[in-house]
Coordinates of C-alpha atoms in Angstrom, one line a residue:
M1 CA 51.6 43.5 156.6
A2 CA 49.9 45.3 159.5
A3 CA 51.9 47.2 162.1
G4 CA 53.1 44.9 164.8
E5 CA 53.1 41.7 162.8
S6 CA 56.9 41.7 162.6
G7 CA 58.2 41.6 166.2
G8 CA 55.0 42.9 167.7
F9 CA 56.2 46.6 167.8
Y10 CA 53.8 49.5 167.8
F11 CA 55.0 53.1 167.7
R12 CA 53.7 56.4 168.9
F13 CA 54.8 59.9 167.8
L14 CA 56.1 62.1 170.6
P15 CA 55.7 65.7 169.4
Q16 CA 56.4 67.1 172.8
R17 CA 60.0 65.8 172.7
T18 CA 62.2 68.7 171.7
F19 CA 65.8 68.8 170.7
S20 CA 67.6 71.8 172.0
S21 CA 70.7 71.0 170.1
L22 CA 69.0 72.1 166.9
S23 CA 66.9 75.0 168.2
T24 CA 69.1 77.4 170.3
R25 CA 69.9 80.8 168.8
E26 CA 73.6 80.0 168.5
I27 CA 73.0 76.6 166.8
T28 CA 70.4 77.9 164.3
S29 CA 72.9 80.7 163.4
R30 CA 75.5 78.0 162.7
L31 CA 73.1 75.9 160.7
R32 CA 72.2 78.9 158.6
Q33 CA 75.9 79.5 157.9
W34 CA 76.4 75.9 157.0
S35 CA 73.3 75.9 154.7
M36 CA 71.5 73.3 156.8
L37 CA 68.9 75.4 158.6
G38 CA 65.4 74.2 157.6
R39 CA 66.8 71.1 156.0
I40 CA 67.7 69.2 159.2
Q41 CA 65.5 68.1 162.0
A42 CA 65.0 65.5 164.7
Q43 CA 61.8 63.7 165.7
A44 CA 61.0 61.3 168.6
F45 CA 58.8 58.2 168.8
S46 CA 58.2 55.5 171.4
F47 CA 57.6 51.8 171.0
D48 CA 55.9 49.2 173.3
Q49 CA 58.0 46.0 173.3
T50 CA 61.4 44.9 174.5
F51 CA 64.0 45.4 171.7
Q52 CA 66.9 43.0 171.1
P53 CA 69.7 43.7 168.6
Y54 CA 68.9 40.6 166.5
Q55 CA 65.5 42.1 165.7
K56 CA 67.1 45.1 163.9
D57 CA 65.7 44.3 160.4
D58 CA 62.2 43.5 161.6
F59 CA 62.2 46.5 163.9
V60 CA 63.1 49.0 161.1
M61 CA 60.6 47.5 158.6
T62 CA 57.8 47.6 161.2
F63 CA 58.8 51.2 162.0
F64 CA 58.3 52.3 158.4
K65 CA 55.0 50.4 158.1
D66 CA 53.4 51.6 161.3
P67 CA 50.3 53.7 160.8
N68 CA 51.6 56.2 163.4
I69 CA 54.8 56.6 161.5
I70 CA 53.5 57.1 157.9
P71 CA 51.6 60.3 158.7
N72 CA 54.2 61.8 161.1
L73 CA 57.7 61.0 159.8
Q74 CA 58.8 64.1 158.0
L75 CA 60.9 64.6 155.0
L76 CA 61.5 67.3 152.3
S77 CA 59.6 66.9 149.1
D78 CA 61.8 66.6 146.0
S79 CA 59.1 68.2 143.9
S80 CA 58.0 71.2 146.1
G81 CA 60.9 71.6 148.4
Q82 CA 58.5 71.8 151.3
W83 CA 58.3 69.7 154.4
T84 CA 55.8 66.8 154.1
T85 CA 55.3 63.4 155.7
L86 CA 56.3 60.0 154.5
G87 CA 52.7 59.3 153.4
T88 CA 53.3 55.9 151.9
E89 CA 54.1 52.4 153.1
V90 CA 57.7 51.6 152.5
K91 CA 58.4 48.3 150.7
K92 CA 62.1 47.9 151.0
I93 CA 64.6 49.0 153.7
E94 CA 68.4 49.1 153.8
A95 CA 69.5 49.4 157.4
I96 CA 73.1 49.7 158.4
N97 CA 74.4 49.3 162.0
V98 CA 76.4 52.4 163.0
P99 CA 78.8 51.9 165.9
C100 CA 78.6 54.3 168.9
T101 CA 81.6 53.5 171.1
Q102 CA 83.4 56.9 170.9
L103 CA 82.1 58.9 173.9
S104 CA 84.7 61.6 174.3
M105 CA 85.7 64.7 172.3
S106 CA 89.3 63.7 172.9
F107 CA 88.6 61.5 169.8
F108 CA 89.4 64.6 167.7
Q109 CA 92.5 65.7 169.5
R110 CA 94.6 64.2 166.7
L111 CA 93.4 67.0 164.5
Y112 CA 95.7 69.2 166.6
S113 CA 98.7 66.8 166.8
E114 CA 98.6 66.2 163.1
N115 CA 98.6 70.0 162.3
I116 CA 95.2 69.9 160.7
V117 CA 94.1 72.4 163.3
R118 CA 96.5 74.8 165.0
E119 CA 96.7 75.1 168.8
S120 CA 94.7 78.3 168.5
G121 CA 91.8 76.4 167.0
H122 CA 92.3 77.8 163.5
I123 CA 91.8 75.2 160.7
V124 CA 94.9 75.0 158.5
K125 CA 94.2 76.3 155.0
C126 CA 95.3 74.7 151.7
L127 CA 95.1 75.4 148.0
D128 CA 91.6 75.0 146.6
S129 CA 90.6 71.8 145.0
F130 CA 87.4 69.9 144.4
C131 CA 86.0 66.6 145.6
D132 CA 82.7 66.8 143.7
P133 CA 80.5 68.5 144.8
F134 CA 82.6 69.9 147.7
L135 CA 85.2 72.7 147.6
I136 CA 88.2 71.7 149.6
S137 CA 90.1 74.8 150.9
D138 CA 91.5 73.5 154.2
E139 CA 93.2 70.5 155.7
L140 CA 90.1 69.4 157.6
R141 CA 88.1 68.8 154.5
K142 CA 91.0 67.0 152.9
V143 CA 91.1 64.6 155.9
L144 CA 87.3 64.1 155.7
L145 CA 87.0 63.6 151.9
M146 CA 90.3 62.9 150.1
E147 CA 91.3 59.3 150.4
D148 CA 94.6 60.0 148.7
S149 CA 95.5 62.7 151.2
E150 CA 98.6 62.0 153.2
K151 CA 96.7 62.5 156.4
Y152 CA 93.5 60.6 155.5
E153 CA 94.6 57.7 157.7
V154 CA 94.6 59.9 160.8
F155 CA 91.2 58.3 161.3
S156 CA 90.9 54.6 160.5
L157 CA 88.1 53.2 158.4
L158 CA 86.4 51.8 161.5
E159 CA 86.7 55.1 163.3
R160 CA 85.0 56.9 160.3
E161 CA 82.0 54.6 160.8
E162 CA 81.5 55.9 164.4
F163 CA 78.3 58.0 164.9
L164 CA 80.3 60.8 166.6
F165 CA 82.6 61.0 163.5
R166 CA 79.7 60.9 161.1
L167 CA 77.9 63.8 162.9
F168 CA 81.1 65.8 162.9
K169 CA 81.7 65.2 159.2
H170 CA 78.1 66.0 158.3
L171 CA 78.3 69.3 160.1
C172 CA 81.7 70.2 158.5
L173 CA 80.4 69.5 155.0
G174 CA 77.1 71.2 155.4
G175 CA 74.7 72.0 152.6
S176 CA 75.3 73.2 149.0
L177 CA 75.9 76.8 150.0
C178 CA 77.9 76.1 153.1
Q179 CA 80.1 78.9 154.4
Y180 CA 82.9 77.0 156.1
E181 CA 84.2 77.9 159.6
D182 CA 87.8 79.2 160.1
M183 CA 87.8 77.7 163.6
I184 CA 87.2 74.1 164.7
K185 CA 85.2 75.0 167.9
P186 CA 81.7 75.4 166.3
Y187 CA 81.9 72.0 164.6
L188 CA 83.1 70.2 167.7
E189 CA 80.6 72.0 170.0
T190 CA 77.6 71.3 167.8
A191 CA 78.5 67.7 167.2
K192 CA 78.8 67.1 170.9
L193 CA 75.5 68.8 171.7
L194 CA 73.7 66.9 168.9
Y195 CA 75.2 63.6 170.0
K196 CA 74.2 64.0 173.6
D197 CA 70.6 65.1 172.6
L198 CA 70.1 62.1 170.3
V199 CA 72.0 59.4 172.1
S200 CA 72.0 59.7 175.8
S201 CA 70.1 61.3 178.7
A202 CA 72.2 59.4 181.2
L203 CA 74.3 61.1 183.9
A204 CA 77.3 62.7 182.2
T205 CA 80.9 62.7 183.2
A206 CA 82.9 65.9 183.6
S207 CA 83.7 65.6 179.9
G208 CA 80.0 66.0 179.1
F209 CA 79.5 62.4 177.9
P210 CA 77.9 59.3 179.5
S211 CA 80.2 57.5 182.0
S212 CA 79.6 54.2 180.0
P213 CA 78.6 53.5 176.4
P214 CA 74.9 53.9 175.8
T215 CA 72.8 50.8 175.3
L216 CA 71.3 51.6 172.0
L217 CA 71.5 51.0 168.3
L218 CA 71.8 53.3 165.3
F219 CA 70.7 52.8 161.7
N220 CA 71.1 54.7 158.5
T221 CA 68.0 53.9 156.4
K222 CA 66.4 54.4 153.1
G223 CA 63.3 53.0 151.6
T224 CA 61.5 52.4 148.3
Q225 CA 57.9 52.8 147.3
E226 CA 58.1 49.6 145.3
I227 CA 60.7 47.0 144.6
P228 CA 62.5 48.4 141.6
K229 CA 64.5 46.7 138.9
D230 CA 67.1 49.3 139.3
D231 CA 68.2 49.6 143.0
S232 CA 68.6 53.4 142.5
A233 CA 65.0 53.8 141.4
G234 CA 61.9 54.3 143.6
L235 CA 63.7 55.8 146.6
C236 CA 61.3 57.7 148.9
Y237 CA 63.2 58.1 152.3
P238 CA 65.2 60.1 153.1
S239 CA 65.0 61.4 149.5
A240 CA 64.6 60.2 146.0
K241 CA 68.0 61.8 145.3
E242 CA 70.9 60.0 146.9
H243 CA 73.7 62.2 148.4
E244 CA 76.1 61.5 151.3
Q245 CA 74.7 64.7 152.9
T246 CA 71.1 63.4 152.6
F247 CA 70.8 61.1 155.5
S248 CA 68.5 59.7 158.2
Y249 CA 69.6 58.0 161.4
L250 CA 67.4 56.0 163.7
V251 CA 68.7 56.0 167.3
V252 CA 67.0 53.2 169.2
D253 CA 67.0 53.4 173.0
P254 CA 65.9 49.9 174.3
I255 CA 65.8 51.1 177.9
K256 CA 63.4 54.0 177.4
R257 CA 61.8 52.4 174.4
H258 CA 62.4 55.5 172.3
V259 CA 63.4 56.1 168.7
N260 CA 65.1 59.4 167.8
V261 CA 65.2 60.2 164.1
L262 CA 67.8 62.6 162.7
Y263 CA 67.1 63.7 159.1
H264 CA 68.9 66.0 156.7
C265 CA 68.3 66.7 153.0
Y266 CA 71.1 68.2 150.9
G267 CA 69.9 71.2 148.8
V268 CA 70.3 74.8 148.0
G269 CA 70.2 77.2 150.9
D270 CA 68.4 77.1 154.2
M271 CA 64.6 77.1 154.4
A272 CA 63.9 78.8 157.7

């Protein structure tokens, strides 16, 4: 199927679009500590037609088949560990709608009220345990990972689907050699900056977030080079190896007609 056959969308890579939330000295230092530096990046693309939510499946499939996407969408090679491009036409897509209704960092205030984080900002420690492959040494990671934790329900299942929560969780868990923070502030600050960079360029309120929910859609995607007999076989994007910390989000802004892609591949150490 040629690009544009489904929904009439054509895409263009926007290499001049930069994401300061991933490139400042302070942020890169944090990403290095969290074992994510060199394994996470954002890219921007534009499209040429009006987008409607009901077109989600056609839009995402057309995106991954477009001749301007295939040579420009980057990922980490499982064989070489180096950055490469998609380089192949994707045959199958699993796209998931991700809600984006939480627009204030007050969303995380309950971490303080539930004594997961102290008033000083220090994360409350706990006895070490494992939730494969993650070491859990504080109450924050228990809330994020352990469903049998007494405080797991501090965030509802619907709230855990929110993009803001997902970003926060991804940053807290980091890569395979992640050095965890003792304070909550770096996680909250980085999640907020990344959210704003990816989701909205609208006028912000005093809290730093848009005054109304952004009019866009988000997808978590993966593709296959061929339709496999085993659904776990043939994965090519974001990686051939599935992991909850290997992810790709497509942030679709129907007003600007832009697509921002956030990508991270879980692995050993940073690559900067």
